[in-house]
Coordinates of C-alpha atoms and ligand atoms in Angstrom, one line a residue:
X19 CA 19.1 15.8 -0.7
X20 CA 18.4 12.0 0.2
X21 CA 20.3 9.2 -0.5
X22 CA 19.3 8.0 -3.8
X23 CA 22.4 6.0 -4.6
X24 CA 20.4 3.0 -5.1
X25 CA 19.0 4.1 -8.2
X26 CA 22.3 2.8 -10.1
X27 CA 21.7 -1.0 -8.4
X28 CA 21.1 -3.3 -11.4
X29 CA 17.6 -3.6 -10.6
X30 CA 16.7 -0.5 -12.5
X31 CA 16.6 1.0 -15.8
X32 CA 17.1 4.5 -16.8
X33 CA 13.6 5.5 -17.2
X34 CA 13.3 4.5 -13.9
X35 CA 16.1 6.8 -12.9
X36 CA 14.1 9.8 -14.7
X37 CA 11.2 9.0 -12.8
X38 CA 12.3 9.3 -9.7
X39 CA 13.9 12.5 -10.2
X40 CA 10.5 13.7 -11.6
X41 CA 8.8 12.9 -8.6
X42 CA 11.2 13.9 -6.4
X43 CA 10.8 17.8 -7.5
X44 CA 7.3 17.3 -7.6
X45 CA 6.8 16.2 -3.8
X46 CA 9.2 19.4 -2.9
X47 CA 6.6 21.2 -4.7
X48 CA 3.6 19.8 -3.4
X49 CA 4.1 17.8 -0.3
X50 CA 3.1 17.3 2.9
X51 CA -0.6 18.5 2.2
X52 CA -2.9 19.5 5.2
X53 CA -4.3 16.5 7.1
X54 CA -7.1 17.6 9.4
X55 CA -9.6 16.4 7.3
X56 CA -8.0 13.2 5.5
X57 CA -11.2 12.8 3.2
X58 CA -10.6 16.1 1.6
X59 CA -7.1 15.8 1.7
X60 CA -7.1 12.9 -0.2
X61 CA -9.7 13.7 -2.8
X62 CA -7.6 16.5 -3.5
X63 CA -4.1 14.2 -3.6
X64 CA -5.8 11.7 -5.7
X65 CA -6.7 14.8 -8.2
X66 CA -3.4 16.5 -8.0
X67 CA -1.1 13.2 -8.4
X68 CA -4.0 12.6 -11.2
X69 CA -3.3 15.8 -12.9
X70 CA 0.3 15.6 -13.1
X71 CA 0.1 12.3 -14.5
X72 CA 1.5 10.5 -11.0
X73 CA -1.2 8.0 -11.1
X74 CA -0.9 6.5 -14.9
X75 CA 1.2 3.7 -13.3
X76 CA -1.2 2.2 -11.1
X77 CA -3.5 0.6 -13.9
X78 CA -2.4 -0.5 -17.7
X79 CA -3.4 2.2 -20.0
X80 CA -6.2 1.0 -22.7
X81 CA -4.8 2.9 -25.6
X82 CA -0.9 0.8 -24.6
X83 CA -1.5 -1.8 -22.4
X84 CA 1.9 -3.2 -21.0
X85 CA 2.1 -5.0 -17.3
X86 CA 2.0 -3.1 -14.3
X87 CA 5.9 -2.2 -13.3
X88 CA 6.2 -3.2 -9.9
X89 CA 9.5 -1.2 -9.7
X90 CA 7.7 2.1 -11.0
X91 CA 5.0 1.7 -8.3
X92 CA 7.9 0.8 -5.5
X93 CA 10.0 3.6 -6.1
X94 CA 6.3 6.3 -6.6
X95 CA 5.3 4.7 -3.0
X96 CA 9.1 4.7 -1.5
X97 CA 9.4 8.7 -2.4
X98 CA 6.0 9.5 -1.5
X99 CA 6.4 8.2 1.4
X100 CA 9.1 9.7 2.5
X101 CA 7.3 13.0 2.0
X102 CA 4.0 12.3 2.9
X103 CA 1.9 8.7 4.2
X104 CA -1.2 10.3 3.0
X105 CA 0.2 10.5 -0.5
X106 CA 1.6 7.3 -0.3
X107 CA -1.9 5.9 0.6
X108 CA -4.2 8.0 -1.8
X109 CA -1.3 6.4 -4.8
X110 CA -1.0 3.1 -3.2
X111 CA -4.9 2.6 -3.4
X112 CA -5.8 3.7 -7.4
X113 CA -3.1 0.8 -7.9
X114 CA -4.8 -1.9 -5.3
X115 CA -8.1 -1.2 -5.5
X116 CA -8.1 -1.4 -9.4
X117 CA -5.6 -4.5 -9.5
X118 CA -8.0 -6.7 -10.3
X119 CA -9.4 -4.8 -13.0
X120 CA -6.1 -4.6 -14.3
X121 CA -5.0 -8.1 -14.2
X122 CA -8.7 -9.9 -15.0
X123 CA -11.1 -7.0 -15.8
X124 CA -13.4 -7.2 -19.5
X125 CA -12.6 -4.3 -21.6
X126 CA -16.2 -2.6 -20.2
X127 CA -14.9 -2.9 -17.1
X128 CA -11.3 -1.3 -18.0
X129 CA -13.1 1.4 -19.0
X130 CA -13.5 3.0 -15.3
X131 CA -8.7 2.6 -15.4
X132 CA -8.9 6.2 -17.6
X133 CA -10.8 7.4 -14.7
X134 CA -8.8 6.3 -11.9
X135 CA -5.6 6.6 -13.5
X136 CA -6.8 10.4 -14.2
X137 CA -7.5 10.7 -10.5
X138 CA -11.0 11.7 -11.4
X139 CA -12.7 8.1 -9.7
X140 CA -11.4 7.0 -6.9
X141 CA -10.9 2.9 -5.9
X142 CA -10.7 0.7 -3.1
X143 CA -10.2 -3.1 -2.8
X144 CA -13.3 -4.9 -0.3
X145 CA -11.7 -8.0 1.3
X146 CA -11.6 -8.1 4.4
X147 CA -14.6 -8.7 6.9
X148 CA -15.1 -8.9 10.8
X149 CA -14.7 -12.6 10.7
X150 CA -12.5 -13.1 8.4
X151 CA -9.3 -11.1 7.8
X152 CA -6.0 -13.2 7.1
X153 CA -8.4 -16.2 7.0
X154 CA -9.6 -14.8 3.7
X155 CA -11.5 -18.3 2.6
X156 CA -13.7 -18.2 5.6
X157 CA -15.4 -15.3 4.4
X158 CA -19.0 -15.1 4.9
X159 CA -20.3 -12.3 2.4
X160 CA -22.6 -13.6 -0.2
X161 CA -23.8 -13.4 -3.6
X162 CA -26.8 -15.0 -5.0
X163 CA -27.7 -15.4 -8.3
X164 CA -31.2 -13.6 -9.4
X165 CA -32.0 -14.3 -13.0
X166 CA -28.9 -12.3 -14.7
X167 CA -28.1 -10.2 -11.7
X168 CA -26.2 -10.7 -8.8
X169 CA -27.4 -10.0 -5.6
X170 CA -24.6 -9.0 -2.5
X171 CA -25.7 -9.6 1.4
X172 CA -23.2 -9.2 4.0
X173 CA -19.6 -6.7 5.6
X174 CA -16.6 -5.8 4.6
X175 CA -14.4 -3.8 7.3
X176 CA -11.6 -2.2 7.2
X177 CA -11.4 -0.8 3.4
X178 CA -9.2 2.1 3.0
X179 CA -10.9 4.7 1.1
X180 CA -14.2 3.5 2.3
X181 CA -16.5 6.3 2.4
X182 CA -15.2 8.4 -0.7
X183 CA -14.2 5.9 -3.4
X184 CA -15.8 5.6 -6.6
X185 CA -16.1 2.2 -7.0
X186 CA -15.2 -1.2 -4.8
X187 CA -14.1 -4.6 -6.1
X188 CA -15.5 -7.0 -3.5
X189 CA -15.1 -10.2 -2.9
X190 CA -18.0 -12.6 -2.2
X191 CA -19.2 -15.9 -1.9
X192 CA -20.8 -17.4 -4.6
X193 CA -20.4 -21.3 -3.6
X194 CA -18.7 -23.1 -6.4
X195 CA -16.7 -25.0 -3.8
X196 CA -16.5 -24.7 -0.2
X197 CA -13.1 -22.4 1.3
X198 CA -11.3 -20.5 -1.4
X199 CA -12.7 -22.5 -4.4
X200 CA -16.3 -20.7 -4.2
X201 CA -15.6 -16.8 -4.0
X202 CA -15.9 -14.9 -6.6
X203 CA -14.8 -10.6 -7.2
X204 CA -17.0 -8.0 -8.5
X205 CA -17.3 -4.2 -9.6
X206 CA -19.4 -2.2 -7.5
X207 CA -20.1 1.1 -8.3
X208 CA -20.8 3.2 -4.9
X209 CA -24.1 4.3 -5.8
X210 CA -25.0 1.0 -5.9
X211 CA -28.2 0.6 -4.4
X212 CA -28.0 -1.4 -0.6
X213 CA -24.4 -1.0 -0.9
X214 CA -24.2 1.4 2.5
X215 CA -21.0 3.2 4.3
X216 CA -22.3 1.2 8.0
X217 CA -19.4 2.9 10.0
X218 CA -16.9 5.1 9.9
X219 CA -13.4 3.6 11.3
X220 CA -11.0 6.0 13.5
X221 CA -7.2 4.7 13.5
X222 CA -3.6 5.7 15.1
X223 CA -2.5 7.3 11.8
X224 CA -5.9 8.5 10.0
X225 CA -7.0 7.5 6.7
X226 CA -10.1 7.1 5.1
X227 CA -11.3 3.8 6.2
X228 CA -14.8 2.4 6.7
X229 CA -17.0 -0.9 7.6
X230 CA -19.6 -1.4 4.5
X231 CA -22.6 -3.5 4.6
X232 CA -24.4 -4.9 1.6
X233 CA -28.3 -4.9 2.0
X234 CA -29.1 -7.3 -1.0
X235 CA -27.3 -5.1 -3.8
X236 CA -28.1 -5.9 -6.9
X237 CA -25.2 -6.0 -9.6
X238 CA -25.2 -7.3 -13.1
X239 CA -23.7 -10.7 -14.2
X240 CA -21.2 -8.6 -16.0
X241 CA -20.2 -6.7 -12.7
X242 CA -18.2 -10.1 -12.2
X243 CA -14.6 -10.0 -12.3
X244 CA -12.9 -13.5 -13.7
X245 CA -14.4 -16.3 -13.3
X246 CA -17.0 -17.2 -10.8
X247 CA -14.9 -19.5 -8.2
X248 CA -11.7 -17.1 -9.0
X249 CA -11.9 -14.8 -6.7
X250 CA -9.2 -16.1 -4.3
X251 CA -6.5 -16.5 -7.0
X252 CA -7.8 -12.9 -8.5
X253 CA -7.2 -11.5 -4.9
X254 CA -3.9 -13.3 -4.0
X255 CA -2.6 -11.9 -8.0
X256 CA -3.5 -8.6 -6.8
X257 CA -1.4 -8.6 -3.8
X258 CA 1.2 -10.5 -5.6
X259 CA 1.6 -7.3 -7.4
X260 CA 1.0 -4.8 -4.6
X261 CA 2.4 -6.7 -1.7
X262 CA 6.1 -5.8 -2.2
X263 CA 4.9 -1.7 -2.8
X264 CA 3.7 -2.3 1.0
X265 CA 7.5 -2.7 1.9
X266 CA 8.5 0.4 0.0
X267 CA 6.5 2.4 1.8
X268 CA 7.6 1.3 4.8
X269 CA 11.4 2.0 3.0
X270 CA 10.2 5.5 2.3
X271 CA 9.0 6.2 6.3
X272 CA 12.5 4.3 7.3
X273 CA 14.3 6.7 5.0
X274 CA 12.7 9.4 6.7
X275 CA 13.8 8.7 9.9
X276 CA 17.5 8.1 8.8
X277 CA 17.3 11.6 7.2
X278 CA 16.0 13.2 10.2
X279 CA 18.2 11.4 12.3
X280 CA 21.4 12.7 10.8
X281 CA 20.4 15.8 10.7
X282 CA 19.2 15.9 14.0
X283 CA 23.0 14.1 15.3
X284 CA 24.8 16.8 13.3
X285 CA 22.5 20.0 14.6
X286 CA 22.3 19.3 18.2
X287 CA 25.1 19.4 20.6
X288 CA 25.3 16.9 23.7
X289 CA 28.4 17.5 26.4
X290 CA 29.8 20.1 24.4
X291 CA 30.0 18.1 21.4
X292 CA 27.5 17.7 18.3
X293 CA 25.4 14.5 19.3
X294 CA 26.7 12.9 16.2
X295 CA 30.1 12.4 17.8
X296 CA 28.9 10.0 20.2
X297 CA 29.4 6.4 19.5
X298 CA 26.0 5.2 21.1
X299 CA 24.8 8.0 18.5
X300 CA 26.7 6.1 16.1
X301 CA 25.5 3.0 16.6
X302 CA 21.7 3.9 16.3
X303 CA 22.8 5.6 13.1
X304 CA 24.9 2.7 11.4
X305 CA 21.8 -0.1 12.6
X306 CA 19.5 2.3 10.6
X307 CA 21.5 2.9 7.8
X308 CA 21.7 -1.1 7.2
X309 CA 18.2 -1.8 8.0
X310 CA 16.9 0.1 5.3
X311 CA 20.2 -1.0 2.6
X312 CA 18.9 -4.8 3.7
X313 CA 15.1 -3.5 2.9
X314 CA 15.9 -2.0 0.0
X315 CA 17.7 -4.9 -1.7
X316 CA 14.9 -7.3 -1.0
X317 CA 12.3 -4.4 -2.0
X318 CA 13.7 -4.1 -5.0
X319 CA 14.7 -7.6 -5.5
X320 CA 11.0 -8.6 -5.4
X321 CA 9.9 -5.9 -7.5
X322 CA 12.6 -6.5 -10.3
X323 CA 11.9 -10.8 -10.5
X324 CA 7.9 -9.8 -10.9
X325 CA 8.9 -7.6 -13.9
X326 CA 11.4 -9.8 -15.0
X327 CA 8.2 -12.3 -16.0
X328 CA 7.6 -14.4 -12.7
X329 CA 4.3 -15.8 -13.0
X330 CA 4.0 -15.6 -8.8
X331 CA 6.9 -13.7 -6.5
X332 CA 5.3 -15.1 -3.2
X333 CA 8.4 -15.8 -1.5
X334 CA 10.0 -12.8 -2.8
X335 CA 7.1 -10.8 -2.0
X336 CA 6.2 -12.3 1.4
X337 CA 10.6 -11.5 2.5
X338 CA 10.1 -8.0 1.0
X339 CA 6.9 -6.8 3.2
X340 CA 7.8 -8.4 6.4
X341 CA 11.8 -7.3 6.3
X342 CA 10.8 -3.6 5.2
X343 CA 7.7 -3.2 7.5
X344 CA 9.5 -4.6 10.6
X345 CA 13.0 -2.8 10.4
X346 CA 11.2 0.3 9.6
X347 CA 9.0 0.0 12.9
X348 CA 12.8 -0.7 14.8
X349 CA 14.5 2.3 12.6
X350 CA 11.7 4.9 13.4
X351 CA 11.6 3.6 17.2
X352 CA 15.4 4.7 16.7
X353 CA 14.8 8.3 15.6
X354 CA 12.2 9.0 18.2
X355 CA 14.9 8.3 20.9
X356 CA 17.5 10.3 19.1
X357 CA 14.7 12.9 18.8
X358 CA 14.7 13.1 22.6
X359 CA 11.0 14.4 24.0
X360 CA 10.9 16.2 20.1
X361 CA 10.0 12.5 19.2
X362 CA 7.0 11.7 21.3
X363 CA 5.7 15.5 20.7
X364 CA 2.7 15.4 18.5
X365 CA 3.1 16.5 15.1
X366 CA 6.6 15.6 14.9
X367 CA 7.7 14.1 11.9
X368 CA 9.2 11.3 13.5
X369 CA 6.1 11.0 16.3
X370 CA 4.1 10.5 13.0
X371 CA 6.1 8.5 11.2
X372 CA 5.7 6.0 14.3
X373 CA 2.0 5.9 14.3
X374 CA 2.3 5.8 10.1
X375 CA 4.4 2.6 10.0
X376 CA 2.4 0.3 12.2
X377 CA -0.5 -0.8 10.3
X378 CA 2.0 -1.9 7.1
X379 CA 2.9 -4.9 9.9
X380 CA -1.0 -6.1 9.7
X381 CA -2.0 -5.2 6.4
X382 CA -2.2 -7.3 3.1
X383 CA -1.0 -10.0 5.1
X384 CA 0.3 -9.7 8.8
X385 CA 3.7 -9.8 9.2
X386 CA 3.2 -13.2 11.0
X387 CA 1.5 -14.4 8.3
X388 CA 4.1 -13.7 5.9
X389 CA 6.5 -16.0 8.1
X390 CA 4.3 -19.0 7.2
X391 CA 4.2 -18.1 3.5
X392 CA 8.3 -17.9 3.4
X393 CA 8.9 -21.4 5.8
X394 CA 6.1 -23.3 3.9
X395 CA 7.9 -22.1 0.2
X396 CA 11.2 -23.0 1.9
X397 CA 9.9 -26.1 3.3
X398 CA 8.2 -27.5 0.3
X399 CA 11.5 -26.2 -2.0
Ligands
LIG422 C1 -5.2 0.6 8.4 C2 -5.8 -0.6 7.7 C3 -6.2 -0.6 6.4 C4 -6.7 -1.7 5.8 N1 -7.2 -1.6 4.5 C5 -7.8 -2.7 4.0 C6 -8.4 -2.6 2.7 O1 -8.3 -1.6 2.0 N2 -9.1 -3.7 2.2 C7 -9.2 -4.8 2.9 O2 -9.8 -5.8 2.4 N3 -8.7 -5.0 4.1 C8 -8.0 -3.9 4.7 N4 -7.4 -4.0 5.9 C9 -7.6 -5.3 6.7 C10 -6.4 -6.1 6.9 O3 -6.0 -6.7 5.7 C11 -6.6 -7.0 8.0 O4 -6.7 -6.3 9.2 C12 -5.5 -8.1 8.1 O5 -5.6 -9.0 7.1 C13 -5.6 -8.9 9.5 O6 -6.9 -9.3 9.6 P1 -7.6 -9.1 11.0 O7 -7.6 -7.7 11.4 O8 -9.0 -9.8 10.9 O9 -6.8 -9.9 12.1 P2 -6.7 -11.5 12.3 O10 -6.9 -12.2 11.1 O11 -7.6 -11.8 13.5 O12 -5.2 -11.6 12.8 C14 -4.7 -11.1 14.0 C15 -3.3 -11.5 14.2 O13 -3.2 -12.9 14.3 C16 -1.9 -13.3 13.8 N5 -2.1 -14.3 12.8 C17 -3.1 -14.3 11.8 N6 -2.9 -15.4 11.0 C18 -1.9 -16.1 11.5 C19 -1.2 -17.3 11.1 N7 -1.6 -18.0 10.1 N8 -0.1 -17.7 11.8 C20 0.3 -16.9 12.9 N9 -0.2 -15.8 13.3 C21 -1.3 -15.4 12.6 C22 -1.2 -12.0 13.2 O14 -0.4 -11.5 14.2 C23 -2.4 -11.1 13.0 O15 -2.0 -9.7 13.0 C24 -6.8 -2.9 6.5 C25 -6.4 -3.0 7.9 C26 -5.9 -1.8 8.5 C27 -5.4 -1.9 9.9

């Protein structure tokens, strides 16, 4: 059984306690699934967590809407996880790539959240493009007004779920003001005409991921998300929300490698002796034990001030992702030595685990990145 002392830290309430325990027993049930062909493995995730009412956190609920509980979708990603990335991912992406619907969507719009939240449509967030990827504000993609219609010319790479989702909120240019001041977000259906899947992307731990290209697709005015000219602050609200569930996952693969590190020091015997009894063994263990303690704190520190009403958790955000993300690279790099040649064999869990945890470092805001958002809140405080 893991650790799950942390549930009775102050951060939490009890029907977060009951939650956890629920999805617990359900990821003994159902998890890992089969990942040889991740597109099928995740439509079927996304339909499964759907069914069983796993995904009704990652978007208010029309008939009760309440704000999005960052500490419900930290603990969901933190056990999934632990149990399985690719149900960690298909979770993590109803939430981001239907935030902005959430947050700034018209009720029309809202109307697609039964859907996702169901796990019968399937969402992904478009804002990222060749040229521009933590420079969000120098994007290049377009959209041009044509009588009440929008039309969308340009590329977005590296959107996760690209190639089976539903529908796409994409950012674009619409020119209000030069940099940040003149983008603008939008709902776009994927059968929307000129909207094309241009390339499929291959990575070290394999999702569905994709480069799209938009040949002049025409959407309707109301197809805009916000405001036009919001679209940075609608983006930046988004990850506000979804940046600290980044660091839980990266908890929930840290876990992992704890777990399967003690049992691996206890089971195996070294000089006669079970492994565990050596110091040096020791010391890996207790540096991996604290790493994920320290990540957990500021995990759930992050996610409790955002619930607790902060308009913006930046700072607490920003400290989250990169603590969790980097310790967890350093605590699985741990477990693969303690796993001996196990740990570089492919299809270990902990030869996985090290290809799962490196993108966390470089998405929704490279870990470098997230050093200049803590020393310029730190600085300007
Ligand atoms: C697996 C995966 C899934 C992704 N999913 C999505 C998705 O669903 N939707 C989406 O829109 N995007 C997605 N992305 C894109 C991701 O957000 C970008 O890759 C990320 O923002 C970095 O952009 P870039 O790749 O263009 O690298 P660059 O912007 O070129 O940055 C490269 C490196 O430069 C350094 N750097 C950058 N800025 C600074 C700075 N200010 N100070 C110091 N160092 C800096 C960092 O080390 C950074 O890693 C995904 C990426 C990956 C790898």
């Amino acid at each position: 059984m893991p650790d799950r002392s942390f549930l009775a830290w102050p951060f939490f309430e009890d029907r977060h306690r009951a939650f956890a325990g629920e999805l617990e027993a359900w990821c003994a049930k159902n998890l890992p699934v089969d990942h040889h062909d991740v597109d099928a493995a995740c439509r079927t995730l996304v339909q499964k967590l759907g069914r069983d009412g796993w995904l009704a956190p990652t978007a208010i609920d029309l008939a009760n809407p309440q704000a999005l509980d960052v500490r419900t979708l930290c603990i969901a990603r933190e056990t999934l996880a632990r149990h399985d990335g690719l149900a960690d991912f298909a979770f993590a992406m109803q939430g981001l790539g239907t935030g902005a619907l959430s947050l700034f969507g018209t009720p029309e719009q809202q109307q697609w959240l039964a859907s996702t939240r169901a796990g019968k449509a399937i969402s992904a967030f478009a804002l990222s493009e060749p040229r521009s990827g933590s420079d969000v504000a120098a994007m290049d993609m377009t959209a041009t007004r044509d009588g009440n219609d929008y039309l969308l010319s340009g590329e977005k790479t590296w959107i996760s779920n690209g190639g089976i989702a539903d529908l796409y909120v994409v950012f674009a240019r619409t020119g209000e003001a030069p940099g940040a001041k003149g983008i603008s977000a939008f709902l776009v259906p994927a059968d929307t005409k000129g909207l094309v899947i241009a390339e499929r992307l291959e990575v070290m731990a394999p999702h569905p991921l994709a480069r799209l290209a938009f040949e002049s697709a025409r959407v309707p005015g109301s197809a805009m998300i916000g405001k036009p000219g919001e679209g940075f602050r609608i983006a930046m609200s988004v990850l506000d929300v979804f940046r600290s569930t980044v660091g839980a996952a990266a908890l929930g693969f840290a876990w992992r490698a704890l777990e399967e590190s003690v049992r691996r020091a206890r089971e195996r015997s070294l000089f006669g002796a079970p492994m565990a009894e050596l110091q040096m063994v020791q010391g890996h263990i207790a540096d991996m034990a604290l790493d994920v303690d320290a990540a957990a704190l500021l995990v759930y520190r992050a996610a409790w001030t955002k619930d607790s009403g902060a308009a913006r958790v930046t700072r607490e955000a920003a400290m989250a992702k990169i603590f969790a993300t980097d310790t967890a690279q350093a605590v699985i790099d741990r477990a693969v030595q303690l796993h001996g040649g196990d740990g570089v064999r492919r299809g270990h869990i902990v030869e996985s685990l090290y290809r799962e945890i490196r993108a966390l470092r470089i998405y929704e805001g490279a870990s470098d990145v997230q050093k200049v958002v803590i020393a310029r809140q730190v600085l300007g405080s």
